[in-house]
mmCIF file of C-alpha atoms in Angstrom:
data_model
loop_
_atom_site.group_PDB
_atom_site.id
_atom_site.type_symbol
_atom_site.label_atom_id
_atom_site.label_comp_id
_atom_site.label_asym_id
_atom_site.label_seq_id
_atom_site.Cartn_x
_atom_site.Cartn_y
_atom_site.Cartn_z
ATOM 1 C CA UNK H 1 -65.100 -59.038 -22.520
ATOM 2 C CA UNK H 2 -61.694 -59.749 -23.501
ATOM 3 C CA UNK H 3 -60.623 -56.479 -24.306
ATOM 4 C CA UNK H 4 -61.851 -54.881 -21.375
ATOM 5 C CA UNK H 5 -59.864 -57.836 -18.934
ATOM 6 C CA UNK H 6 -56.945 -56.999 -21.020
ATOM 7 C CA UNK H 7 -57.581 -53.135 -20.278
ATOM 8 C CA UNK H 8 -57.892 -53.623 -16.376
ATOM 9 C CA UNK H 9 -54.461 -55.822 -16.286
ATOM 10 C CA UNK H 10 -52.997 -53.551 -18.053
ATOM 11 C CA UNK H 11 -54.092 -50.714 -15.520
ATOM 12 C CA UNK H 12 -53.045 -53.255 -12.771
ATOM 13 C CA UNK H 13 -49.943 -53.583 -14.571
ATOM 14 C CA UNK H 14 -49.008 -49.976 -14.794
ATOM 15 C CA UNK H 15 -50.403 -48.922 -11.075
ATOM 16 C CA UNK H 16 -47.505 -52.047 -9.701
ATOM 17 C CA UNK H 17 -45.067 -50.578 -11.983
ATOM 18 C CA UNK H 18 -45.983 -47.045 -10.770
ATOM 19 C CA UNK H 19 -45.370 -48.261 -7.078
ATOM 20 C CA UNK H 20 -42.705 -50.092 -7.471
ATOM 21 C CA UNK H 21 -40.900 -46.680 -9.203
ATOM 22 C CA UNK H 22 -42.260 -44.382 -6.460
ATOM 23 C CA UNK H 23 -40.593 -47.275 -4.184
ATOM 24 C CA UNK H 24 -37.057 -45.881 -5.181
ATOM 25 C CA UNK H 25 -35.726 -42.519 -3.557
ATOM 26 C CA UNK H 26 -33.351 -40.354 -5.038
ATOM 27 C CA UNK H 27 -32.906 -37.770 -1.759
ATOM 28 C CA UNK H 28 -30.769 -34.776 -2.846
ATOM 29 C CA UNK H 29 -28.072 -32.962 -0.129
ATOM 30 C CA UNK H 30 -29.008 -30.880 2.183
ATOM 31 C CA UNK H 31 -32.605 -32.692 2.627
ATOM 32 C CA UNK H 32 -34.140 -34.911 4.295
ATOM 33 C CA UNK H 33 -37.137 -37.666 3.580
ATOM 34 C CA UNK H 34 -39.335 -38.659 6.780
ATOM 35 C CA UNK H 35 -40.860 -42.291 5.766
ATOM 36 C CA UNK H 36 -43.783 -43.656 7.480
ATOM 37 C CA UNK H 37 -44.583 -47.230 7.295
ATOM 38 C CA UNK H 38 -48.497 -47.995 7.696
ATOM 39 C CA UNK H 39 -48.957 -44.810 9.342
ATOM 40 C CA UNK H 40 -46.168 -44.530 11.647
ATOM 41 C CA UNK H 41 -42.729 -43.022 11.733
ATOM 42 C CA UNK H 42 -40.453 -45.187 10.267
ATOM 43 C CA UNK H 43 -36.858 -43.385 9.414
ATOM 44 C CA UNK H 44 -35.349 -40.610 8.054
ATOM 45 C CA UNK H 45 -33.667 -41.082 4.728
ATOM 46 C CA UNK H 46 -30.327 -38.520 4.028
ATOM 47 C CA UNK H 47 -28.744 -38.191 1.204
ATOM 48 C CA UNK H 48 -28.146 -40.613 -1.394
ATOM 49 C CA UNK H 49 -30.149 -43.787 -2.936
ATOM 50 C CA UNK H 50 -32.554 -45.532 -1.036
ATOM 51 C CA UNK H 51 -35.101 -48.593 -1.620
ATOM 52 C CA UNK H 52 -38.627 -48.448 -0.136
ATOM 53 C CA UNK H 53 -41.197 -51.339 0.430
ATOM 54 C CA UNK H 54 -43.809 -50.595 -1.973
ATOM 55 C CA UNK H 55 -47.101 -50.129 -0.425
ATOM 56 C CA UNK H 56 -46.053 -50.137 3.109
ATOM 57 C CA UNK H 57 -43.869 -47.390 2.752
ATOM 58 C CA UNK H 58 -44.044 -44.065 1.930
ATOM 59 C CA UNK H 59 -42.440 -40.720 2.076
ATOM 60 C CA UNK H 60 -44.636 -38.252 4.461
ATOM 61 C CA UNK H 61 -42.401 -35.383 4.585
ATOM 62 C CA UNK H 62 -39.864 -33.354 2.905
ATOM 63 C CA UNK H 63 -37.465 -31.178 4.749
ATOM 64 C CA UNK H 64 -35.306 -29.379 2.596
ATOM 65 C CA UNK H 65 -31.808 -28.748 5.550
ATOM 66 C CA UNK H 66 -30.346 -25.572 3.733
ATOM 67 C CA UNK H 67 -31.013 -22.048 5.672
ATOM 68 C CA UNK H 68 -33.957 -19.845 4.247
ATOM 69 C CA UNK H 69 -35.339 -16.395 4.595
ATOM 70 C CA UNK H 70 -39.187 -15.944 5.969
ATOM 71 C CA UNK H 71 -40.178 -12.508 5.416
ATOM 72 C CA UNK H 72 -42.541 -11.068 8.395
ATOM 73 C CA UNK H 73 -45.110 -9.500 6.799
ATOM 74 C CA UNK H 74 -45.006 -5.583 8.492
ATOM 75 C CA UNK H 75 -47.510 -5.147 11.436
ATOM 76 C CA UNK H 76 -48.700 -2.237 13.814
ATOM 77 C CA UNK H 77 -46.829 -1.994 17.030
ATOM 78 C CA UNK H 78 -47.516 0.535 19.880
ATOM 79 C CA UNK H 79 -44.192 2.496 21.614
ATOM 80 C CA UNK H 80 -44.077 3.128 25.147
ATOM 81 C CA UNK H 81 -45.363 6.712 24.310
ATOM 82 C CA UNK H 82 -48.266 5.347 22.376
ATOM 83 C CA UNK H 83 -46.519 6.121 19.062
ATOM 84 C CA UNK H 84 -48.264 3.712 16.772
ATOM 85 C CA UNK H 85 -45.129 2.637 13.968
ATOM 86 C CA UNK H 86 -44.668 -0.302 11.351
ATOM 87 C CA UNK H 87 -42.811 -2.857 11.835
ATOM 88 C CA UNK H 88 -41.826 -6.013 9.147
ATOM 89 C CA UNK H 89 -38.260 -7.828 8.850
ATOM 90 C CA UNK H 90 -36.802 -10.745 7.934
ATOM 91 C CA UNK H 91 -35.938 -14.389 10.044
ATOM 92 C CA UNK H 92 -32.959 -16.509 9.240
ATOM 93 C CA UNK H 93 -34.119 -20.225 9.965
ATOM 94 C CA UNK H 94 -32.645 -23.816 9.573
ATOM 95 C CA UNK H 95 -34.306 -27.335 10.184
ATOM 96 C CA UNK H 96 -31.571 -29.161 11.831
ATOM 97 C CA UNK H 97 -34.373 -31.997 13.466
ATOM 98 C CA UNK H 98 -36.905 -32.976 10.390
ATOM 99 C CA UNK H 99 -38.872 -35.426 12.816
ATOM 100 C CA UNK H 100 -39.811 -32.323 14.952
ATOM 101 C CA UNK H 101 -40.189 -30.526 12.172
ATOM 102 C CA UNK H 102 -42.367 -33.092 10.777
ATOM 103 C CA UNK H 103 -44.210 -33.788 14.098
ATOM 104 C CA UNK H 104 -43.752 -30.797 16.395
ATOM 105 C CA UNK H 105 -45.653 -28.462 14.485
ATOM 106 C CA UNK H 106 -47.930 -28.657 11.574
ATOM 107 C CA UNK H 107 -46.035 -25.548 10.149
ATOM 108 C CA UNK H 108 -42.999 -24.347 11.997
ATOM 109 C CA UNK H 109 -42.824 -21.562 8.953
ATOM 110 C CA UNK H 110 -46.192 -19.450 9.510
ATOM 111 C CA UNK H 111 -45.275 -20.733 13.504
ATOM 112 C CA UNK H 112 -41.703 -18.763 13.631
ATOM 113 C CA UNK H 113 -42.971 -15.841 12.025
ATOM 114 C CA UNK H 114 -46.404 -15.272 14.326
ATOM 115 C CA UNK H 115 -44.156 -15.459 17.461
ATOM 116 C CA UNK H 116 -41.609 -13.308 15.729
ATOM 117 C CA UNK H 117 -44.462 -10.730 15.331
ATOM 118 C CA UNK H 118 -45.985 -10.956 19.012
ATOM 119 C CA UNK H 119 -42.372 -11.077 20.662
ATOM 120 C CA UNK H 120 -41.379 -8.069 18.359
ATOM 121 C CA UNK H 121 -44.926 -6.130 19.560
ATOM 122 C CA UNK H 122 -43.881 -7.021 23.350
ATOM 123 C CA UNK H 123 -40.190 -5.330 22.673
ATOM 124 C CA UNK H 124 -41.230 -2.250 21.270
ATOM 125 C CA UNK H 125 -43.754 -1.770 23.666
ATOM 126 C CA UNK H 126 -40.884 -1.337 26.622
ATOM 127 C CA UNK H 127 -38.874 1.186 24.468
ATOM 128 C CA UNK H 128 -39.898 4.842 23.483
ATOM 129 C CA UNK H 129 -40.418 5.872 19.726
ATOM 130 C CA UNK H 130 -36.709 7.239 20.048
ATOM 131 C CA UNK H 131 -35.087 4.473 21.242
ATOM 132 C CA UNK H 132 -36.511 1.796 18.634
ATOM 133 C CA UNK H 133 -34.422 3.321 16.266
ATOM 134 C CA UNK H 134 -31.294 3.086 18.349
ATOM 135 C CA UNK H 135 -32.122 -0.453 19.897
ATOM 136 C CA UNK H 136 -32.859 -2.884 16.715
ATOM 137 C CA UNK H 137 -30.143 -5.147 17.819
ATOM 138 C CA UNK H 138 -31.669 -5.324 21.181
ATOM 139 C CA UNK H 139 -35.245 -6.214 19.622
ATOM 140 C CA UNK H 140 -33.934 -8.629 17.150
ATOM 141 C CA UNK H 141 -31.568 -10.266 19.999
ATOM 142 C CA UNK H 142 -34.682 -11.042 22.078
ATOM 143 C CA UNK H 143 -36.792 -12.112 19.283
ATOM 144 C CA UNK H 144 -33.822 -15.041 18.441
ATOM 145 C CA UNK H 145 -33.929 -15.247 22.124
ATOM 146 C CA UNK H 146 -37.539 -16.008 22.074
ATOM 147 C CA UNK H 147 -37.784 -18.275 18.782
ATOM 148 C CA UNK H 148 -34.776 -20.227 19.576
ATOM 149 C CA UNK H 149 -36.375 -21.709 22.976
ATOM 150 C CA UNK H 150 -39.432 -22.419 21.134
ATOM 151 C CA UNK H 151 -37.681 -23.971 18.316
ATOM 152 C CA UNK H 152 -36.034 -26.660 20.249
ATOM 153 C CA UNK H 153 -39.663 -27.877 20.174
ATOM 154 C CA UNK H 154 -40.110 -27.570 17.061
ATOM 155 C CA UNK H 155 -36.646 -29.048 15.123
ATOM 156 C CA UNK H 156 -35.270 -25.234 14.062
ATOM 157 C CA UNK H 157 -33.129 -23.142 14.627
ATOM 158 C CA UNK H 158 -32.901 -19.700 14.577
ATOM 159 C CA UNK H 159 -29.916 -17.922 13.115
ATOM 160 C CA UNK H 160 -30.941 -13.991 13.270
ATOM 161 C CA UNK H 161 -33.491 -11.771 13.144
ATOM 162 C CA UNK H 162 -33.359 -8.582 11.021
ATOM 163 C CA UNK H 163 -35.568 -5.753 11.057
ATOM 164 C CA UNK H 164 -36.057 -3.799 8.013
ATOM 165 C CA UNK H 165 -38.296 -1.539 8.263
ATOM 166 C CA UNK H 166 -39.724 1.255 10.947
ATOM 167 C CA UNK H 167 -42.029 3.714 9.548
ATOM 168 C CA UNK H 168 -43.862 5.677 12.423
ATOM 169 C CA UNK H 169 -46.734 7.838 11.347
ATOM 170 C CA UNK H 170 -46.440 10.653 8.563
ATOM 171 C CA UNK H 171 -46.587 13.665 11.452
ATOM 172 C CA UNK H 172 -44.570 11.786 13.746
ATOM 173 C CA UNK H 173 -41.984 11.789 10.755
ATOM 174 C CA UNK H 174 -42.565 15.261 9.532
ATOM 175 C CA UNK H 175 -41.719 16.126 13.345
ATOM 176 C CA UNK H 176 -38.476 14.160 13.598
ATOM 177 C CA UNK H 177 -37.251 15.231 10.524
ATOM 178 C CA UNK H 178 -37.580 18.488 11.734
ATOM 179 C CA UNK H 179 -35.669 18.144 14.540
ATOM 180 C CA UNK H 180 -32.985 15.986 13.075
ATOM 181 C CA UNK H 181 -32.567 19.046 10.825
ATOM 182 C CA UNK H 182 -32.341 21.547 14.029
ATOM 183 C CA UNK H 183 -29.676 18.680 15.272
ATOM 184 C CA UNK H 184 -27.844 19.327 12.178
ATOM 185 C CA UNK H 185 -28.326 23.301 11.983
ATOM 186 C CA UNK H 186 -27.218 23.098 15.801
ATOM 187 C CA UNK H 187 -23.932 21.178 15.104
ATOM 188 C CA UNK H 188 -23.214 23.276 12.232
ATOM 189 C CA UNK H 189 -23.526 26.641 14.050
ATOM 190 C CA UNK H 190 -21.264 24.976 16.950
ATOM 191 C CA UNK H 191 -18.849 23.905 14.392
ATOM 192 C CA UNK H 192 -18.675 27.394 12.565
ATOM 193 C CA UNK H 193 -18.244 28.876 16.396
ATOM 194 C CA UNK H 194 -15.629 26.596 17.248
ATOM 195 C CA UNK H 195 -13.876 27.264 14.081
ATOM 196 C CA UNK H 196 -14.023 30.992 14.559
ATOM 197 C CA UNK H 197 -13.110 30.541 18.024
ATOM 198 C CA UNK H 198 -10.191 28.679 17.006
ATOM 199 C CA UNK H 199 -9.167 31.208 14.032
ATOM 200 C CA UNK H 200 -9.318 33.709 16.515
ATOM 201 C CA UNK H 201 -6.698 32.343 19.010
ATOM 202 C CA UNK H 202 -4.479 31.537 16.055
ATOM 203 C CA UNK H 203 -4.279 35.107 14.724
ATOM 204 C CA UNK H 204 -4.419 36.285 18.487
ATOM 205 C CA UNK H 205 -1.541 34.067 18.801
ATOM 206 C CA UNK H 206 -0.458 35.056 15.773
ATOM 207 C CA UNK H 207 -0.255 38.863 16.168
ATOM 208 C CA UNK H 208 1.348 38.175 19.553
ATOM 209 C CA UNK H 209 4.065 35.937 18.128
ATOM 210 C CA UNK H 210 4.700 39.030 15.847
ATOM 211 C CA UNK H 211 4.903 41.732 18.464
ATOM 212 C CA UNK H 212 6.959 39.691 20.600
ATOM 213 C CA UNK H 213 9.741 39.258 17.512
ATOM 214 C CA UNK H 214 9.457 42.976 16.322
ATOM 215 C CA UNK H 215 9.913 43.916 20.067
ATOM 216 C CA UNK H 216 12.745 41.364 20.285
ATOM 217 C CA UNK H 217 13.991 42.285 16.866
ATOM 218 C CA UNK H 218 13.834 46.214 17.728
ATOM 219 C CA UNK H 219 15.699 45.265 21.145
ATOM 220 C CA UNK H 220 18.322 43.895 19.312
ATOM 221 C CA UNK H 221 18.679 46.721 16.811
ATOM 222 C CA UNK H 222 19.195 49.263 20.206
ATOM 223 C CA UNK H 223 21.494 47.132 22.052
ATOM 224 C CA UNK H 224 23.427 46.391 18.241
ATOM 225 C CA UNK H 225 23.177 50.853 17.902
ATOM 226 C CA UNK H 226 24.619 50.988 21.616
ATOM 227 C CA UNK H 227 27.122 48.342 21.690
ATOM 228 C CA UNK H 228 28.492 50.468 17.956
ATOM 229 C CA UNK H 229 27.991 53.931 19.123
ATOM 230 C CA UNK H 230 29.778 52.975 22.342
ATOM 231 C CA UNK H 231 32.796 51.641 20.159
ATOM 232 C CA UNK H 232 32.754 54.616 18.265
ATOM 233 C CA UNK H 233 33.053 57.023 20.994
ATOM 234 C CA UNK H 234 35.513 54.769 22.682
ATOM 235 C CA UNK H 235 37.509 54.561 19.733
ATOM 236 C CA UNK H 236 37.085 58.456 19.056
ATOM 237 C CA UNK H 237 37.775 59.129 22.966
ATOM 238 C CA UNK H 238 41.158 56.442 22.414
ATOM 239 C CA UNK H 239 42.012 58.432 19.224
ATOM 240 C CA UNK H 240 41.779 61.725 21.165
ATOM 241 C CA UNK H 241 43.842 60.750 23.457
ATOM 242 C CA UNK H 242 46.354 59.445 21.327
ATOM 243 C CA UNK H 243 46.311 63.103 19.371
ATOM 244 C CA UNK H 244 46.654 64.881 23.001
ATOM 245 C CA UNK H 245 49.342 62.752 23.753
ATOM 246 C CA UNK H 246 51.317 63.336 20.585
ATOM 247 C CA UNK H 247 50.670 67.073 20.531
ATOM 248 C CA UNK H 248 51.626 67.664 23.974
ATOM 249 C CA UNK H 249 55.037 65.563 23.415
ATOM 250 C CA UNK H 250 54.838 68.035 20.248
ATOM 251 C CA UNK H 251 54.846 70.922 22.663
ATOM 252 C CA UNK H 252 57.711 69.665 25.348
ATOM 253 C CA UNK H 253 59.841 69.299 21.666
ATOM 254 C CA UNK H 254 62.068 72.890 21.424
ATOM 255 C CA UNK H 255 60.263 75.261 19.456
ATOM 256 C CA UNK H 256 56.680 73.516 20.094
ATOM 257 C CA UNK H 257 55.039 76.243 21.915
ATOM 258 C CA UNK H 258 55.738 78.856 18.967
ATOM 259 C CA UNK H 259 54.250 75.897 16.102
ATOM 260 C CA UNK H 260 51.275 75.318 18.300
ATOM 261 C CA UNK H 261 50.692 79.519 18.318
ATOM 262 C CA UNK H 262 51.256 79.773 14.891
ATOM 263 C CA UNK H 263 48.793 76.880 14.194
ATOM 264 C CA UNK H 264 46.371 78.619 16.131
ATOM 265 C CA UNK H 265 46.323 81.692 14.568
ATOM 266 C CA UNK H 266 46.080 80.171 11.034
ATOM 267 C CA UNK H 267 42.356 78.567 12.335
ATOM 268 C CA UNK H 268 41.751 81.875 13.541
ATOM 269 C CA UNK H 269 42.405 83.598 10.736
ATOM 270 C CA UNK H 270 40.426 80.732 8.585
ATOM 271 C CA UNK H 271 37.409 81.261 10.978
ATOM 272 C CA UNK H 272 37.277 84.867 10.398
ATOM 273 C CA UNK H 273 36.621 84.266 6.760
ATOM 274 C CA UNK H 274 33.342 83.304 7.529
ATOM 275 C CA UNK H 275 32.017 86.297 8.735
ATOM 276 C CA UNK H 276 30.626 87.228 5.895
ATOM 277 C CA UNK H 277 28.072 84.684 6.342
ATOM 278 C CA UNK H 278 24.308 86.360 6.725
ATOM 279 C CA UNK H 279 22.691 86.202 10.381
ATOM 280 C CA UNK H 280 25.540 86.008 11.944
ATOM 281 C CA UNK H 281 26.745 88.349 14.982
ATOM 282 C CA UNK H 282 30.222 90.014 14.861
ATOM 283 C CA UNK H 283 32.389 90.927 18.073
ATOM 284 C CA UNK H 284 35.351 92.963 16.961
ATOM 285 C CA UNK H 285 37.720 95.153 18.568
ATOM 286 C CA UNK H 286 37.808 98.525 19.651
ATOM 287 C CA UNK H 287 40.649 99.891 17.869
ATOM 288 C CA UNK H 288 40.289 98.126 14.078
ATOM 289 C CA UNK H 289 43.470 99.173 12.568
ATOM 290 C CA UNK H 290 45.916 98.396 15.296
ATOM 291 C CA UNK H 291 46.489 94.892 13.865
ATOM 292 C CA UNK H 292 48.678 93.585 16.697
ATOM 293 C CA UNK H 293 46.001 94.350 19.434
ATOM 294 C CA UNK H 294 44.027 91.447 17.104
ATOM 295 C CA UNK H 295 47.208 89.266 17.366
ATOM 296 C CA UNK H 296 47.722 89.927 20.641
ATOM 297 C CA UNK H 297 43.593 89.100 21.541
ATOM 298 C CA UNK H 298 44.637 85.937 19.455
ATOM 299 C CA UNK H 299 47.638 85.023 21.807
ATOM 300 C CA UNK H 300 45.876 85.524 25.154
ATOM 301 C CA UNK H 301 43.065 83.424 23.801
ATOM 302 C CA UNK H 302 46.199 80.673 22.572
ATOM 303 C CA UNK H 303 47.539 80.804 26.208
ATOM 304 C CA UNK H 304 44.048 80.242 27.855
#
């Protein structure tokens, strides 16, 4: 008998000294302890060291303050052109009130991420298959939209809303990949034409650039030939003139008029030595001996 009183104080021993431990709270930052006291809501212990009252008091909750990630599990949704696609992504929550937390909602978690599913359903079903891709920021604004109204009720908030995934069916992929690659065939045939365009207008441009300086070049080479042939014959007229000049003061000089004959009749003589010359047509005199009629012929043609 004595060993077995001795064996239930010392289980009443170690059950008070179990309580009175549990009594002290060690709450860690960013979290937050929601203490009941018989059953109801007493406080909310932050951070730091605090005392309870051993079995009156006790800790009902935990809400841990730091942001999380709640994956949304993926989930058939129907397009406005009844394209059936897959949808999942990701939510961005905070507790910032742990008594609504605590009481508002027997699990805000599973909570935030069934609405995020329905609202996400209701979005996609206003947009064609086309457009989902092109509007995620609209779907996940409105699904913050919707979660943050609801989680003023329920002591969250709701930072963001990602969606990572949409996979429509396998032939409704097979088909848009094959017109994203027509897209891209498209725009690469437009780019080659525009190119080719565009390289022909440069050598166009190009060639014409080229005609117009040979033309200009060639214009300057005739006006540079004219403007020198007329200096030469202006300087050959000017030097004939000069040589007239001097030979007819040469002439008006005494004795001038029998130089200039005898001057003539030397080129005459000097011309006649090229008769000999083959193909060529000789006009002589009738009488071939009488050497003065040939002087004389020589004279008149002096004096004309």
């Amino acid at each position: 008998m004595e060993i077995a009183v001795l064996v239930v104080w010392a289980f009443i021993f170690l059950y008070l000294a179990f309580k009175f431990i549990q009594a002290i709270c060690l709450v860690p930052t960013k979290s937050a302890y929601v203490v009941e006291r018989l059953g109801k809501y007493k406080c909310t212990l932050e951070a730091g060291f605090h005392v309870l009252l051993p079995f009156i008091d006790r800790v009902a909750f935990v809400q841990d303050l730091k942001e999380e990630t709640i994956d949304v599990p993926p989930q058939q949704c129907f397009s406005m052109d009844e394209v059936n696609v897959e949808v999942d992504g990701v939510i961005y929550i905070q507790v910032v009130d742990p008594i609504k937390a605590s009481y508002g909602i027997t699990d805000y978690r599973f909570a935030a991420m069934q609405l995020a599913q329905t609202t996400t359903r209701s979005v996609i079903g206003t947009l064609d298959l086309d457009r989902t891709f092109e509007e995620r920021d609209i779907i996940s604004a409105k699904v913050v939209e919707v979660l943050d109204k609801a989680g003023e009720a329920w002591g969250i908030r709701v930072h963001r809303y990602e969606i990572k995934n949409i996979t429509p069916p396998l032939t409704v992929k097979n088909a848009m990949e094959l017109q994203v690659n027509a897209e891209r065939e498209k725009r690469a045939i437009l780019a080659k034409s525009l190119g080719d365009k565009q390289s022909r207008i440069n050598r166009s441009e190009g060639d014409m650039t080229e005609m117009i300086n040979i033309s200009e070049g060639e214009k300057q080479r005739r006006i540079n030939s004219a403007e020198g042939k007329a200096e030469e014959i202006l300087a050959i007229a000017t030097a004939t003139s000069e040589a007239i000049n001097k030979i007819a003061d040469a002439i008006e000089q005494p004795g001038g008029d029998q130089a200039i004959e005898m001057q003539l009749n030397e080129q005459y003589i000097q011309q006649l030595a090229g008769l000999s010359a083959k193909d060529r047509k000789i006009v002589l005199p009738a009488n071939l001996l009488d050497f003065n009629q040939w002087l004389g012929t020589l004279g008149a043609s002096n004096k004309q």
